[in-house]
Amino acid sequence: MNYLFLLVLAACGLRAIAQDDAGRGRLRINDSGYFEKPGVNVMVFSSQYNGMFFDEKTAGIELIHHGVRTATGGAVRLQPTPEQWDLIPVLQSRKVDREHGTIETVLKYTEYDFTSRVQVTAKEKGVEVSVYLDQPLPEKLVGDAGFNLEFLPAAYFEKTYLADGKPGNFPLYPSSQTRMEALDKKIPQFAGHTTFDDRGRHEFIVPLPLATGRTLVLAPEDAERRVLIRTADAELQLFDGRNLGQNGWFIVRSLLPAGRTGKVLSWYLEPSAVPGWKRKPVIAFSQAGYVPGQVKRAVIELDKADEPLREAVLFQVGEDGREVVKLRAPVRPWGRYLRYNYGIFDFSEVKEPGVYFLQYGTQRTNPFRISSDVFADTWHPTLDVWFPVQMDHMEVNEAYRVWHGASFLDDALQAPVNHQHFDGYKMGPSTQTKYKPLERIPGLATGGWYDAGDFDIQTGSHCDAVLALTEAWEQFKLKRDETYVDYPTRYVDIHRPDGQPDILQQIRHGVLNMVAQVKNIGHPVRGIVVPNLHQYHHLGDGSMETDNLPYNPGLKPYETDGRSSGTMDDRWAFTERTVFLDYYTAAALAAASRALRGFDDTLSAQSLYYARQLWVEDDSIGKQDTSRFSMLFRRNLRTSAALQLYITTKEEAFGREFREGIWAALDRGVQFGMLPALQACPYMDEAYRERLKSYVARYKEMSDGYARQNPYGVPMATGGWGGNSGIVNWAITCYYAHRCFPDVVGSEYVYRGLDYLFGCHPYSNISFVSAVGTRSKKVTYGNNRADFSYIAGGVVPGILILKPDFPENKEDWPFFWGENEVTVGICANYILLSAAVNALQGR
């Protein structure tokens, strides 16, 4: 037998093995470090628990099943249905062995000095998941520690399961059994907090399984969602985590055995794979539509195994419903971004007003408009509905609906010293106020907005919002009036004009609380928030988060004399002082004083008075965070405060301070100082403009780089929060750059930012602004998220990029705050951006 024949035989053998693996659907570890085959990805701690917000449902062993992330949280856990603030394991190590098809992680619970090793190995058509212990399970964790894997409820609604052949239905609403246990049996949650208000009974809820068995099949009828789990070592238990929290998932769990070491548990996990599956193309475009003269591009997102088509088609829909081809043009290949391939379809040459849709292969989009007025009303839902709904200390009505009653009339108590709050707030060894811990601070039950999907007041977000709303008023005079506000009765009515510009009413409402802070405390506070974890996750009417009665330590819990209450549920003011927040608040109040002049002269005068007071404070009295980022933030905000005080007062000392600071800021990085530098142009001389022009050219060069980084040409974010806020701020900055230097920066950057927001983004083509565009977000992380609903005009964070390469924005699950939580800052800046793009059209 000659060597050539042996080589040929060996090559044929290897090819046969590869073909056999492909035919059997064997998972392999790819270059990105996770298991992959068409239709199935198994990630093993590609993302880990970050410790900031604990269990965010974005870590552990995860399953991306036919393009959708349907499972997460595969790890050793200490509860059958872990909540967000339950203890999480710390990843000690992660090893990827591509040759042997194994990924191994070491996890540790430092609270119990308990370490486990989880190994995932490709096997047959799935993976084997094995748990190893070098030491026996600690006695305290026997009956509590188990291996969990969590499945997205929305992926399994209206589907069935089989447990050892016995059929069942996944419940649309939680309806499984629970029992009560004595509190001393509960594994403690973060820092001794508890999500459960036991009303002093010292007990907690224990969910019972929906089903048990040694073999569990999820969705046997659905090839895209079917998952087989089998074990010979222990019982599989299927739980519904929504009994404890609306954001809970379906969980499959096996308890770890006591007294054993080595391999103590093994699962075989087999997600089904549709033969030849490829993800359908996503045709991303602006759901709001386009004005005739702007650049019009659709970005086509393709499975990496898909063969790209050469062309796409733009159709116009006539009055009689006829579909007419208006443009047939090539799709320009862009290349690879994250896990997908991309192409660009440019239809800028089509300018005729009308109704259109796009087609790529067999994929058709929903209709959109080309019209000169497509942006005219894009900001209306945000100002008409979203901002009024966020108004704290007021009852808010809309037609037949009451959004919430007058809330937090018991504001607020001084937060205690040396306290770490579960939402990131903290206090050091001093209150830095005249108030003792838990003493009532008067005058805070006024104005302010709920910051986001929860009900705290965040002063930094207020500063951002007030500055943006003031700029929108001063530059564009948005006089829209669709909101009735009556402070004597604490009443707001939506869609009811009252003769006053709504944007000024919103500026006043935000400023009322900011002025109250400085007046009654002496400086702005980072936040005002409820003290108890069982309050914090409140969903629904904000007026029900507290009893609205001032705390009286002379009464027993839940006891009231009709004027006060013995229940410690009043919000706490976290008063630790920071220099950057002083300057941020000074900037916002100085700006607001101009907008409020002639509208609310008293509040206008107070705003300027307290802005000046904060400016002259000795920086040494505030907390000095010496990190590079914090120092940069403080310096830039001092420069912004100087600019706003200069515009308001015309005092040269402020102008000089601004000019000295802004060039240093721009030298540190044009992305940080460019917006205030451009906003200052109308108040500066020609020499300032000439010097700024070179920085603007550098900013344009940076902006052009985004189009080389991703096919959307915008500054995408890769952290734990979607990047829409940064994209909105970038587009606003590009507007001012175009207005001041049209020969350097074109208007296309402004449109590009809004196009992205309105649907030209990864994963889907839905508008990220609820109720704006043909198809928009209907499920967001607002205070009504338990109803899988939205508040019109809310702008979500957008695309969350899960490591290493998966972009996601769920439209069937509202509880991912990094994807879907709406905040006051981004909404105010969105109003400003929408007004700016209308100004480009002469509106």
mmCIF file of N, CA, C and O in Angstrom, residues 672-751:
data_model
loop_
_atom_site.group_PDB
_atom_site.id
_atom_site.type_symbol
_atom_site.label_atom_id
_atom_site.label_comp_id
_atom_site.label_asym_id
_atom_site.label_seq_id
_atom_site.Cartn_x
_atom_site.Cartn_y
_atom_site.Cartn_z
ATOM 1 N N PHE A 672 -15.933 64.833 24.281
ATOM 2 C CA PHE A 672 -16.439 65.240 25.581
ATOM 3 C C PHE A 672 -16.834 66.719 25.638
ATOM 4 O O PHE A 672 -17.786 67.078 26.300
ATOM 5 N N GLY A 673 -16.104 67.559 24.960
ATOM 6 C CA GLY A 673 -16.366 68.987 25.083
ATOM 7 C C GLY A 673 -17.022 69.638 23.888
ATOM 8 O O GLY A 673 -17.299 70.850 23.913
ATOM 9 N N MET A 674 -17.301 68.870 22.826
ATOM 10 C CA MET A 674 -17.744 69.485 21.589
ATOM 11 C C MET A 674 -19.126 70.125 21.690
ATOM 12 O O MET A 674 -19.340 71.231 21.161
ATOM 13 N N LEU A 675 -20.078 69.498 22.371
ATOM 14 C CA LEU A 675 -21.428 70.054 22.403
ATOM 15 C C LEU A 675 -21.460 71.437 23.063
ATOM 16 O O LEU A 675 -21.970 72.394 22.454
ATOM 17 N N PRO A 676 -20.967 71.618 24.298
ATOM 18 C CA PRO A 676 -20.991 72.978 24.859
ATOM 19 C C PRO A 676 -20.148 73.958 24.045
ATOM 20 O O PRO A 676 -20.490 75.149 23.961
ATOM 21 N N ALA A 677 -19.066 73.471 23.435
ATOM 22 C CA ALA A 677 -18.253 74.357 22.609
ATOM 23 C C ALA A 677 -19.061 74.910 21.443
ATOM 24 O O ALA A 677 -18.963 76.105 21.109
ATOM 25 N N LEU A 678 -19.861 74.088 20.820
ATOM 26 C CA LEU A 678 -20.693 74.517 19.698
ATOM 27 C C LEU A 678 -21.867 75.378 20.162
ATOM 28 O O LEU A 678 -22.233 76.367 19.511
ATOM 29 N N GLN A 679 -22.468 74.999 21.290
ATOM 30 C CA GLN A 679 -23.595 75.784 21.795
ATOM 31 C C GLN A 679 -23.167 77.195 22.194
ATOM 32 O O GLN A 679 -23.975 78.112 22.227
ATOM 33 N N ALA A 680 -21.886 77.357 22.473
ATOM 34 C CA ALA A 680 -21.376 78.677 22.873
ATOM 35 C C ALA A 680 -21.143 79.605 21.686
ATOM 36 O O ALA A 680 -20.981 80.825 21.879
ATOM 37 N N CYS A 681 -21.124 79.075 20.481
ATOM 38 C CA CYS A 681 -20.738 79.873 19.302
ATOM 39 C C CYS A 681 -21.495 81.205 19.179
ATOM 40 O O CYS A 681 -20.873 82.243 18.912
ATOM 41 N N PRO A 682 -22.819 81.235 19.364
ATOM 42 C CA PRO A 682 -23.525 82.519 19.185
ATOM 43 C C PRO A 682 -23.106 83.591 20.195
ATOM 44 O O PRO A 682 -23.385 84.771 19.985
ATOM 45 N N TYR A 683 -22.442 83.191 21.278
ATOM 46 C CA TYR A 683 -22.099 84.136 22.338
ATOM 47 C C TYR A 683 -20.602 84.476 22.341
ATOM 48 O O TYR A 683 -20.134 85.195 23.218
ATOM 49 N N MET A 684 -19.870 83.948 21.354
ATOM 50 C CA MET A 684 -18.428 84.148 21.303
ATOM 51 C C MET A 684 -18.057 84.952 20.053
ATOM 52 O O MET A 684 -18.867 85.133 19.143
ATOM 53 N N ASP A 685 -16.795 85.412 19.994
ATOM 54 C CA ASP A 685 -16.355 86.229 18.862
ATOM 55 C C ASP A 685 -15.859 85.353 17.719
ATOM 56 O O ASP A 685 -15.801 84.112 17.819
ATOM 57 N N GLU A 686 -15.449 85.995 16.621
ATOM 58 C CA GLU A 686 -15.030 85.276 15.426
ATOM 59 C C GLU A 686 -13.746 84.488 15.670
ATOM 60 O O GLU A 686 -13.545 83.411 15.096
ATOM 61 N N ALA A 687 -12.874 85.002 16.509
ATOM 62 C CA ALA A 687 -11.635 84.287 16.812
ATOM 63 C C ALA A 687 -11.929 82.933 17.468
ATOM 64 O O ALA A 687 -11.246 81.933 17.209
ATOM 65 N N TYR A 688 -12.945 82.920 18.332
ATOM 66 C CA TYR A 688 -13.361 81.654 18.959
ATOM 67 C C TYR A 688 -13.817 80.666 17.889
ATOM 68 O O TYR A 688 -13.424 79.489 17.892
ATOM 69 N N ARG A 689 -14.642 81.128 16.962
ATOM 70 C CA ARG A 689 -15.154 80.244 15.906
ATOM 71 C C ARG A 689 -14.012 79.705 15.055
ATOM 72 O O ARG A 689 -14.007 78.513 14.692
ATOM 73 N N GLU A 690 -13.079 80.549 14.711
ATOM 74 C CA GLU A 690 -11.967 80.108 13.877
ATOM 75 C C GLU A 690 -11.131 79.050 14.595
ATOM 76 O O GLU A 690 -10.692 78.068 13.990
ATOM 77 N N ARG A 691 -10.908 79.242 15.880
ATOM 78 C CA ARG A 691 -10.132 78.259 16.641
ATOM 79 C C ARG A 691 -10.898 76.942 16.775
ATOM 80 O O ARG A 691 -10.292 75.859 16.733
ATOM 81 N N LEU A 692 -12.217 77.042 16.928
ATOM 82 C CA LEU A 692 -13.034 75.842 17.112
ATOM 83 C C LEU A 692 -13.096 74.997 15.845
ATOM 84 O O LEU A 692 -13.257 73.768 15.912
ATOM 85 N N LYS A 693 -12.966 75.620 14.692
ATOM 86 C CA LYS A 693 -13.186 74.920 13.422
ATOM 87 C C LYS A 693 -12.284 73.705 13.263
ATOM 88 O O LYS A 693 -12.716 72.652 12.772
ATOM 89 N N SER A 694 -11.063 73.799 13.686
ATOM 90 C CA SER A 694 -10.153 72.653 13.545
ATOM 91 C C SER A 694 -10.585 71.487 14.434
ATOM 92 O O SER A 694 -10.425 70.318 14.067
ATOM 93 N N TYR A 695 -11.135 71.805 15.596
ATOM 94 C CA TYR A 695 -11.646 70.749 16.470
ATOM 95 C C TYR A 695 -12.863 70.074 15.849
ATOM 96 O O TYR A 695 -13.050 68.858 15.977
ATOM 97 N N VAL A 696 -13.705 70.877 15.181
ATOM 98 C CA VAL A 696 -14.882 70.320 14.515
ATOM 99 C C VAL A 696 -14.453 69.376 13.401
ATOM 100 O O VAL A 696 -15.073 68.318 13.183
ATOM 101 N N ALA A 697 -13.398 69.732 12.682
ATOM 102 C CA ALA A 697 -12.884 68.840 11.641
ATOM 103 C C ALA A 697 -12.434 67.512 12.238
ATOM 104 O O ALA A 697 -12.666 66.441 11.649
ATOM 105 N N ARG A 698 -11.812 67.556 13.408
ATOM 106 C CA ARG A 698 -11.420 66.321 14.082
ATOM 107 C C ARG A 698 -12.647 65.526 14.523
ATOM 108 O O ARG A 698 -12.655 64.289 14.461
ATOM 109 N N TYR A 699 -13.682 66.250 14.959
ATOM 110 C CA TYR A 699 -14.931 65.570 15.357
ATOM 111 C C TYR A 699 -15.565 64.874 14.161
ATOM 112 O O TYR A 699 -16.064 63.750 14.277
ATOM 113 N N LYS A 700 -15.548 65.528 13.018
ATOM 114 C CA LYS A 700 -16.091 64.902 11.800
ATOM 115 C C LYS A 700 -15.296 63.653 11.437
ATOM 116 O O LYS A 700 -15.872 62.612 11.063
ATOM 117 N N GLU A 701 -13.976 63.745 11.550
ATOM 118 C CA GLU A 701 -13.145 62.582 11.247
ATOM 119 C C GLU A 701 -13.483 61.417 12.172
ATOM 120 O O GLU A 701 -13.566 60.264 11.748
ATOM 121 N N MET A 702 -13.685 61.717 13.459
ATOM 122 C CA MET A 702 -14.090 60.683 14.409
ATOM 123 C C MET A 702 -15.440 60.096 14.014
ATOM 124 O O MET A 702 -15.642 58.870 14.032
ATOM 125 N N SER A 703 -16.380 60.954 13.633
ATOM 126 C CA SER A 703 -17.717 60.500 13.251
ATOM 127 C C SER A 703 -17.682 59.647 11.988
ATOM 128 O O SER A 703 -18.422 58.666 11.861
ATOM 129 N N ASP A 704 -16.836 60.012 11.048
ATOM 130 C CA ASP A 704 -16.708 59.203 9.830
ATOM 131 C C ASP A 704 -16.172 57.813 10.154
ATOM 132 O O ASP A 704 -16.462 56.844 9.442
ATOM 133 N N GLY A 705 -15.405 57.708 11.209
ATOM 134 C CA GLY A 705 -14.878 56.408 11.598
ATOM 135 C C GLY A 705 -15.944 55.416 12.021
ATOM 136 O O GLY A 705 -15.746 54.203 11.912
ATOM 137 N N TYR A 706 -17.077 55.913 12.485
ATOM 138 C CA TYR A 706 -18.147 55.000 12.895
ATOM 139 C C TYR A 706 -18.648 54.167 11.723
ATOM 140 O O TYR A 706 -19.041 53.011 11.896
ATOM 141 N N ALA A 707 -18.663 54.757 10.530
ATOM 142 C CA ALA A 707 -19.132 54.031 9.348
ATOM 143 C C ALA A 707 -18.173 52.916 8.956
ATOM 144 O O ALA A 707 -18.555 52.007 8.210
ATOM 145 N N ARG A 708 -16.935 52.976 9.440
ATOM 146 C CA ARG A 708 -15.988 51.877 9.210
ATOM 147 C C ARG A 708 -16.086 50.826 10.317
ATOM 148 O O ARG A 708 -15.719 49.671 10.107
ATOM 149 N N GLN A 709 -16.611 51.242 11.474
ATOM 150 C CA GLN A 709 -16.727 50.308 12.594
ATOM 151 C C GLN A 709 -17.974 49.434 12.492
ATOM 152 O O GLN A 709 -17.954 48.268 12.900
ATOM 153 N N ASN A 710 -19.067 49.998 12.009
ATOM 154 C CA ASN A 710 -20.324 49.254 11.908
ATOM 155 C C ASN A 710 -21.119 49.773 10.714
ATOM 156 O O ASN A 710 -20.895 50.907 10.260
ATOM 157 N N PRO A 711 -22.017 48.982 10.180
ATOM 158 C CA PRO A 711 -22.721 49.388 8.950
ATOM 159 C C PRO A 711 -23.732 50.504 9.146
ATOM 160 O O PRO A 711 -24.239 51.046 8.158
ATOM 161 N N TYR A 712 -24.036 50.859 10.397
ATOM 162 C CA TYR A 712 -25.034 51.898 10.664
ATOM 163 C C TYR A 712 -24.410 53.283 10.760
ATOM 164 O O TYR A 712 -25.112 54.292 10.720
ATOM 165 N N GLY A 713 -23.091 53.329 10.934
ATOM 166 C CA GLY A 713 -22.385 54.602 10.943
ATOM 167 C C GLY A 713 -22.649 55.467 12.148
ATOM 168 O O GLY A 713 -22.583 56.695 12.072
ATOM 169 N N VAL A 714 -22.931 54.842 13.298
ATOM 170 C CA VAL A 714 -23.220 55.576 14.535
ATOM 171 C C VAL A 714 -22.344 55.005 15.651
ATOM 172 O O VAL A 714 -21.821 53.894 15.530
ATOM 173 N N PRO A 715 -22.189 55.743 16.772
ATOM 174 C CA PRO A 715 -21.349 55.239 17.879
ATOM 175 C C PRO A 715 -22.067 54.174 18.698
ATOM 176 O O PRO A 715 -22.736 54.472 19.684
ATOM 177 N N MET A 716 -21.922 52.926 18.306
ATOM 178 C CA MET A 716 -22.552 51.816 19.020
ATOM 179 C C MET A 716 -21.887 51.608 20.376
ATOM 180 O O MET A 716 -20.683 51.813 20.529
ATOM 181 N N ALA A 717 -22.679 51.198 21.362
ATOM 182 C CA ALA A 717 -22.167 50.905 22.702
ATOM 183 C C ALA A 717 -22.027 49.403 22.879
ATOM 184 O O ALA A 717 -22.802 48.631 22.311
ATOM 185 N N THR A 718 -21.050 48.984 23.684
ATOM 186 C CA THR A 718 -20.818 47.557 23.896
ATOM 187 C C THR A 718 -20.907 47.165 25.361
ATOM 188 O O THR A 718 -20.553 46.042 25.713
ATOM 189 N N GLY A 719 -21.360 48.060 26.230
ATOM 190 C CA GLY A 719 -21.432 47.760 27.661
ATOM 191 C C GLY A 719 -22.752 47.137 28.050
ATOM 192 O O GLY A 719 -23.464 46.535 27.234
ATOM 193 N N GLY A 720 -23.117 47.303 29.327
ATOM 194 C CA GLY A 720 -24.317 46.677 29.866
ATOM 195 C C GLY A 720 -25.575 47.493 29.697
ATOM 196 O O GLY A 720 -26.612 47.176 30.292
ATOM 197 N N TRP A 721 -25.494 48.552 28.905
ATOM 198 C CA TRP A 721 -26.664 49.419 28.661
ATOM 199 C C TRP A 721 -26.656 49.780 27.183
ATOM 200 O O TRP A 721 -25.615 50.115 26.619
ATOM 201 N N GLY A 722 -27.816 49.685 26.529
ATOM 202 C CA GLY A 722 -27.887 50.003 25.110
ATOM 203 C C GLY A 722 -27.374 51.401 24.807
ATOM 204 O O GLY A 722 -27.343 52.281 25.666
ATOM 205 N N GLY A 723 -26.991 51.637 23.560
ATOM 206 C CA GLY A 723 -26.275 52.848 23.207
ATOM 207 C C GLY A 723 -27.094 53.992 22.671
ATOM 208 O O GLY A 723 -26.533 54.975 22.168
ATOM 209 N N ASN A 724 -28.431 53.947 22.768
ATOM 210 C CA ASN A 724 -29.245 54.988 22.142
ATOM 211 C C ASN A 724 -28.976 56.380 22.704
ATOM 212 O O ASN A 724 -29.025 57.370 21.977
ATOM 213 N N SER A 725 -28.711 56.484 23.997
ATOM 214 C CA SER A 725 -28.455 57.797 24.580
ATOM 215 C C SER A 725 -27.231 58.437 23.949
ATOM 216 O O SER A 725 -27.240 59.624 23.580
ATOM 217 N N GLY A 726 -26.158 57.664 23.801
ATOM 218 C CA GLY A 726 -24.960 58.187 23.167
ATOM 219 C C GLY A 726 -25.185 58.565 21.717
ATOM 220 O O GLY A 726 -24.625 59.555 21.223
ATOM 221 N N ILE A 727 -26.006 57.794 21.024
ATOM 222 C CA ILE A 727 -26.290 58.077 19.616
ATOM 223 C C ILE A 727 -27.120 59.353 19.489
ATOM 224 O O ILE A 727 -26.870 60.185 18.602
ATOM 225 N N VAL A 728 -28.103 59.538 20.370
ATOM 226 C CA VAL A 728 -28.903 60.766 20.356
ATOM 227 C C VAL A 728 -28.014 61.973 20.618
ATOM 228 O O VAL A 728 -28.092 62.991 19.913
ATOM 229 N N ASN A 729 -27.153 61.890 21.622
ATOM 230 C CA ASN A 729 -26.276 63.016 21.940
ATOM 231 C C ASN A 729 -25.292 63.305 20.809
ATOM 232 O O ASN A 729 -24.982 64.472 20.524
ATOM 233 N N TRP A 730 -24.804 62.257 20.168
ATOM 234 C CA TRP A 730 -23.914 62.440 19.010
ATOM 235 C C TRP A 730 -24.636 63.162 17.882
ATOM 236 O O TRP A 730 -24.092 64.100 17.282
ATOM 237 N N ALA A 731 -25.876 62.749 17.592
ATOM 238 C CA ALA A 731 -26.626 63.388 16.510
ATOM 239 C C ALA A 731 -26.939 64.853 16.839
ATOM 240 O O ALA A 731 -26.926 65.714 15.945
ATOM 241 N N ILE A 732 -27.229 65.137 18.109
ATOM 242 C CA ILE A 732 -27.451 66.535 18.517
ATOM 243 C C ILE A 732 -26.181 67.356 18.287
ATOM 244 O O ILE A 732 -26.225 68.471 17.749
ATOM 245 N N THR A 733 -25.059 66.803 18.684
ATOM 246 C CA THR A 733 -23.791 67.504 18.489
ATOM 247 C C THR A 733 -23.540 67.746 17.001
ATOM 248 O O THR A 733 -23.084 68.834 16.600
ATOM 249 N N CYS A 734 -23.855 66.757 16.176
ATOM 250 C CA CYS A 734 -23.679 66.918 14.724
ATOM 251 C C CYS A 734 -24.598 68.013 14.183
ATOM 252 O O CYS A 734 -24.227 68.728 13.236
ATOM 253 N N TYR A 735 -25.780 68.175 14.765
ATOM 254 C CA TYR A 735 -26.665 69.265 14.334
ATOM 255 C C TYR A 735 -26.009 70.618 14.584
ATOM 256 O O TYR A 735 -25.990 71.487 13.700
ATOM 257 N N TYR A 736 -25.494 70.812 15.776
ATOM 258 C CA TYR A 736 -24.858 72.097 16.084
ATOM 259 C C TYR A 736 -23.605 72.314 15.232
ATOM 260 O O TYR A 736 -23.307 73.439 14.813
ATOM 261 N N ALA A 737 -22.856 71.218 14.993
ATOM 262 C CA ALA A 737 -21.680 71.336 14.136
ATOM 263 C C ALA A 737 -22.088 71.747 12.724
ATOM 264 O O ALA A 737 -21.434 72.591 12.087
ATOM 265 N N HIS A 738 -23.163 71.186 12.215
ATOM 266 C CA HIS A 738 -23.647 71.546 10.875
ATOM 267 C C HIS A 738 -24.159 72.982 10.853
ATOM 268 O O HIS A 738 -23.906 73.721 9.889
ATOM 269 N N ARG A 739 -24.853 73.373 11.919
ATOM 270 C CA ARG A 739 -25.393 74.735 11.955
ATOM 271 C C ARG A 739 -24.271 75.776 11.993
ATOM 272 O O ARG A 739 -24.352 76.811 11.329
ATOM 273 N N CYS A 740 -23.231 75.486 12.764
ATOM 274 C CA CYS A 740 -22.141 76.448 12.903
ATOM 275 C C CYS A 740 -21.121 76.354 11.775
ATOM 276 O O CYS A 740 -20.540 77.376 11.367
ATOM 277 N N PHE A 741 -20.900 75.129 11.268
ATOM 278 C CA PHE A 741 -19.873 74.913 10.247
ATOM 279 C C PHE A 741 -20.419 74.009 9.142
ATOM 280 O O PHE A 741 -19.979 72.863 8.982
ATOM 281 N N PRO A 742 -21.385 74.474 8.377
ATOM 282 C CA PRO A 742 -21.993 73.624 7.337
ATOM 283 C C PRO A 742 -21.007 73.188 6.267
ATOM 284 O O PRO A 742 -21.247 72.184 5.579
ATOM 285 N N ASP A 743 -19.902 73.910 6.115
ATOM 286 C CA ASP A 743 -18.899 73.517 5.136
ATOM 287 C C ASP A 743 -18.021 72.372 5.635
ATOM 288 O O ASP A 743 -17.271 71.774 4.854
ATOM 289 N N VAL A 744 -18.129 72.055 6.932
ATOM 290 C CA VAL A 744 -17.327 70.966 7.511
ATOM 291 C C VAL A 744 -18.182 69.724 7.768
ATOM 292 O O VAL A 744 -17.794 68.601 7.429
ATOM 293 N N VAL A 745 -19.324 69.908 8.361
ATOM 294 C CA VAL A 745 -20.197 68.782 8.754
ATOM 295 C C VAL A 745 -21.539 68.912 8.038
ATOM 296 O O VAL A 745 -22.206 69.944 8.152
ATOM 297 N N GLY A 746 -21.914 67.879 7.308
ATOM 298 C CA GLY A 746 -23.196 67.872 6.604
ATOM 299 C C GLY A 746 -24.332 67.454 7.505
ATOM 300 O O GLY A 746 -24.140 66.954 8.625
ATOM 301 N N SER A 747 -25.543 67.611 7.011
ATOM 302 C CA SER A 747 -26.735 67.261 7.792
ATOM 303 C C SER A 747 -26.975 65.763 7.867
ATOM 304 O O SER A 747 -27.773 65.297 8.685
ATOM 305 N N GLU A 748 -26.287 64.983 7.012
ATOM 306 C CA GLU A 748 -26.579 63.552 6.944
ATOM 307 C C GLU A 748 -26.307 62.837 8.261
ATOM 308 O O GLU A 748 -26.938 61.826 8.571
ATOM 309 N N TYR A 749 -25.382 63.375 9.079
ATOM 310 C CA TYR A 749 -25.089 62.730 10.365
ATOM 311 C C TYR A 749 -26.287 62.839 11.311
ATOM 312 O O TYR A 749 -26.562 61.925 12.089
ATOM 313 N N VAL A 750 -26.989 63.958 11.256
ATOM 314 C CA VAL A 750 -28.159 64.164 12.111
ATOM 315 C C VAL A 750 -29.242 63.164 11.735
ATOM 316 O O VAL A 750 -29.835 62.489 12.588
ATOM 317 N N TYR A 751 -29.509 63.062 10.442
ATOM 318 C CA TYR A 751 -30.518 62.116 9.978
ATOM 319 C C TYR A 751 -30.131 60.671 10.310
ATOM 320 O O TYR A 751 -30.989 59.849 10.638
#
